[in-house]
mmCIF file with all atom_site columns, C-alpha atoms in Angstrom:
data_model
loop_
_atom_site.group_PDB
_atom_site.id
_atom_site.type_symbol
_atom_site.label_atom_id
_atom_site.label_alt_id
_atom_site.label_comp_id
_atom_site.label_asym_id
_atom_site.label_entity_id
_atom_site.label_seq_id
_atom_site.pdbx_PDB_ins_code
_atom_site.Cartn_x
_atom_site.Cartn_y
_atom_site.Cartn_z
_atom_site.occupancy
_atom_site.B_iso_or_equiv
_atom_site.pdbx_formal_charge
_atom_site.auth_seq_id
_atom_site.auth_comp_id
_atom_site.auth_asym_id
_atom_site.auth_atom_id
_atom_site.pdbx_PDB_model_num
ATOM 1  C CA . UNK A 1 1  ? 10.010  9.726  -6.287  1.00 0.00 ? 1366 UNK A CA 1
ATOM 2  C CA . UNK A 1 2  ? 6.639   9.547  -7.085  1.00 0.00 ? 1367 UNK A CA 1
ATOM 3  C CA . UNK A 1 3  ? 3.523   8.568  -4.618  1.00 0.00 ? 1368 UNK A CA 1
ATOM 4  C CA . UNK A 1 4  ? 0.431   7.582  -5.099  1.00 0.00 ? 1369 UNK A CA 1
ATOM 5  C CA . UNK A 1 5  ? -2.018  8.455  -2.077  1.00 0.00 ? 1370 UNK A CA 1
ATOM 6  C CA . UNK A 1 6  ? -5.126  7.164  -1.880  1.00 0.00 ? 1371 UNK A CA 1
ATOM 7  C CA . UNK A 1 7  ? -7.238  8.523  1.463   1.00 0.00 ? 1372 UNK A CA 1
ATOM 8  C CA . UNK A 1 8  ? -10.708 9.537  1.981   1.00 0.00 ? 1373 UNK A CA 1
ATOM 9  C CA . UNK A 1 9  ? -9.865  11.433 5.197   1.00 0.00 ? 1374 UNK A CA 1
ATOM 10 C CA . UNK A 1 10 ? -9.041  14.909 3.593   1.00 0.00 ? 1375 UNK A CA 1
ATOM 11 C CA . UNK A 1 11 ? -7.621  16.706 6.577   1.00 0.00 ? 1376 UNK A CA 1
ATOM 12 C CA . UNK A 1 12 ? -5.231  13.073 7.179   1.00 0.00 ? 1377 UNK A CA 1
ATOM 13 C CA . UNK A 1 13 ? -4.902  13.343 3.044   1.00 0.00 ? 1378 UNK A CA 1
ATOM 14 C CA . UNK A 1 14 ? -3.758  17.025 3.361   1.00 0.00 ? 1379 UNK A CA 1
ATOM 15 C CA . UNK A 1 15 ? -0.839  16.203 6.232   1.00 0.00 ? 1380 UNK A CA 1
ATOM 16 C CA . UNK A 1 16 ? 0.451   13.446 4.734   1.00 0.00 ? 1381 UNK A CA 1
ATOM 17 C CA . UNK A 1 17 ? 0.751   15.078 1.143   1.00 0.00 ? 1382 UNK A CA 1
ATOM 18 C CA . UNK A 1 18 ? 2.376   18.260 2.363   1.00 0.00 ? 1383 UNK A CA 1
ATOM 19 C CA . UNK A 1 19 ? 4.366   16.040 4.821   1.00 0.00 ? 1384 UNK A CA 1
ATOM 20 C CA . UNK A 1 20 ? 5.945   13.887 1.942   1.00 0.00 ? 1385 UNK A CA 1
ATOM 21 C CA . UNK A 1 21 ? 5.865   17.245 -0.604  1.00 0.00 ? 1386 UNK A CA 1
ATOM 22 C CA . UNK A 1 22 ? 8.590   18.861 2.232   1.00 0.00 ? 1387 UNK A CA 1
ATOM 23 C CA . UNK A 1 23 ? 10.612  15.767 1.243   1.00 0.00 ? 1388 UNK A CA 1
ATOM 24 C CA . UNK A 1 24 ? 10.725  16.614 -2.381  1.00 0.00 ? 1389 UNK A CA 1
ATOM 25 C CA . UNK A 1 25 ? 8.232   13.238 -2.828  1.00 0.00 ? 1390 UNK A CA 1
ATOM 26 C CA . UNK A 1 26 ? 5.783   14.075 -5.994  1.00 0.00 ? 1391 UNK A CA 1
ATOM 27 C CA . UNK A 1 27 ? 2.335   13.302 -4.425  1.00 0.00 ? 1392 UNK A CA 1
ATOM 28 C CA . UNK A 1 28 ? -0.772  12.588 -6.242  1.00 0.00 ? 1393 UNK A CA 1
ATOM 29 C CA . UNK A 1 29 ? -3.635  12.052 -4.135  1.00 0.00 ? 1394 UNK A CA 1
ATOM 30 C CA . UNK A 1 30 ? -6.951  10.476 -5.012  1.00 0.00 ? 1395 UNK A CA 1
ATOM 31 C CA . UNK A 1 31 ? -9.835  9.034  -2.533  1.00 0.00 ? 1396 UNK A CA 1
ATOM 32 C CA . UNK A 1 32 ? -11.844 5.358  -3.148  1.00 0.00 ? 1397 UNK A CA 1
ATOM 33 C CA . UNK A 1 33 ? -14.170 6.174  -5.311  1.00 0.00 ? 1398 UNK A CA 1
ATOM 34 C CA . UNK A 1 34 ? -11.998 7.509  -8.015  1.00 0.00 ? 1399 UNK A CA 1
ATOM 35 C CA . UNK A 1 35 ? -9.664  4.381  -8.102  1.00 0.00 ? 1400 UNK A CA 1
ATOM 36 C CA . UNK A 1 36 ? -12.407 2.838  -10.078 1.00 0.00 ? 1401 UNK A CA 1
ATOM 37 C CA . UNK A 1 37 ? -12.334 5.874  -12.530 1.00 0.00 ? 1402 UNK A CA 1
ATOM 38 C CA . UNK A 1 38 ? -8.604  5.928  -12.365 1.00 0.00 ? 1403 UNK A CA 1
ATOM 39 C CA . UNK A 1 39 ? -8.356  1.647  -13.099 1.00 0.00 ? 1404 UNK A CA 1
ATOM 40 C CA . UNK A 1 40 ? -10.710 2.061  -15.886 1.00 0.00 ? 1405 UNK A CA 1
ATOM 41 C CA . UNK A 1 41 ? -8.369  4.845  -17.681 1.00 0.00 ? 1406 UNK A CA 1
ATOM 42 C CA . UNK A 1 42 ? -5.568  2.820  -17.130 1.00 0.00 ? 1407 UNK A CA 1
ATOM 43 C CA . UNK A 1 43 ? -7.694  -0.029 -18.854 1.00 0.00 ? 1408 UNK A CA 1
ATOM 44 C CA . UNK A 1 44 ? -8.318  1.804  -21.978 1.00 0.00 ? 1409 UNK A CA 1
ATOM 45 C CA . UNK A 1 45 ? -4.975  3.211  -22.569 1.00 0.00 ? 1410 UNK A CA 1
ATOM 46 C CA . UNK A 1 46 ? -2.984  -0.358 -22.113 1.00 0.00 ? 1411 UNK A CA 1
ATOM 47 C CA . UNK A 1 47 ? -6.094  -1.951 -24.323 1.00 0.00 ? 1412 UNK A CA 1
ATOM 48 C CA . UNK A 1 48 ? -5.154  1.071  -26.850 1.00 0.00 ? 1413 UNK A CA 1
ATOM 49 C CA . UNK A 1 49 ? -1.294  1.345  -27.171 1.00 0.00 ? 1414 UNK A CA 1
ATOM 50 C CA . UNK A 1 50 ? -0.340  -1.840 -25.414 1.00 0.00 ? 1415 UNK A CA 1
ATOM 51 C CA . UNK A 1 51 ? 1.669   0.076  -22.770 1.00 0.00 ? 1416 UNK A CA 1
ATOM 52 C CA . UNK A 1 52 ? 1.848   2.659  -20.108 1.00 0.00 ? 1417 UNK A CA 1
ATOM 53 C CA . UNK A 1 53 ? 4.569   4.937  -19.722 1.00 0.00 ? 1418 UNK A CA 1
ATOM 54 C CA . UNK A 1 54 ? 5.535   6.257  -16.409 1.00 0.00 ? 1419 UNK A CA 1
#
């Protein structure tokens, strides 16, 4: 399974991720201020190909 964290606290980011990595859980982490970034890239690919694939 794959989880998205999204945390500006990097010591509470840091516990959780290795927390849910012990449980074989794929975590990305990524604070506020890149969600913007990340919504944007998502944007441009879906206006691009149509689609995202996961």
């Amino acid at each position: 399974m794959r989880i998205l964290l999204i945390e500006d606290d990097i010591k509470l980011k840091e516990y959780i991720s290795e927390y849910l990595q012990a449980y074989d859980y794929h975590v990305t982490t990524i604070n506020d201020f890149d969600i913007l970034s990340l919504l944007l890239d998502i944007y441009y690919v879906i206006k691009k190909y149509g689609i995202i694939f996961v």
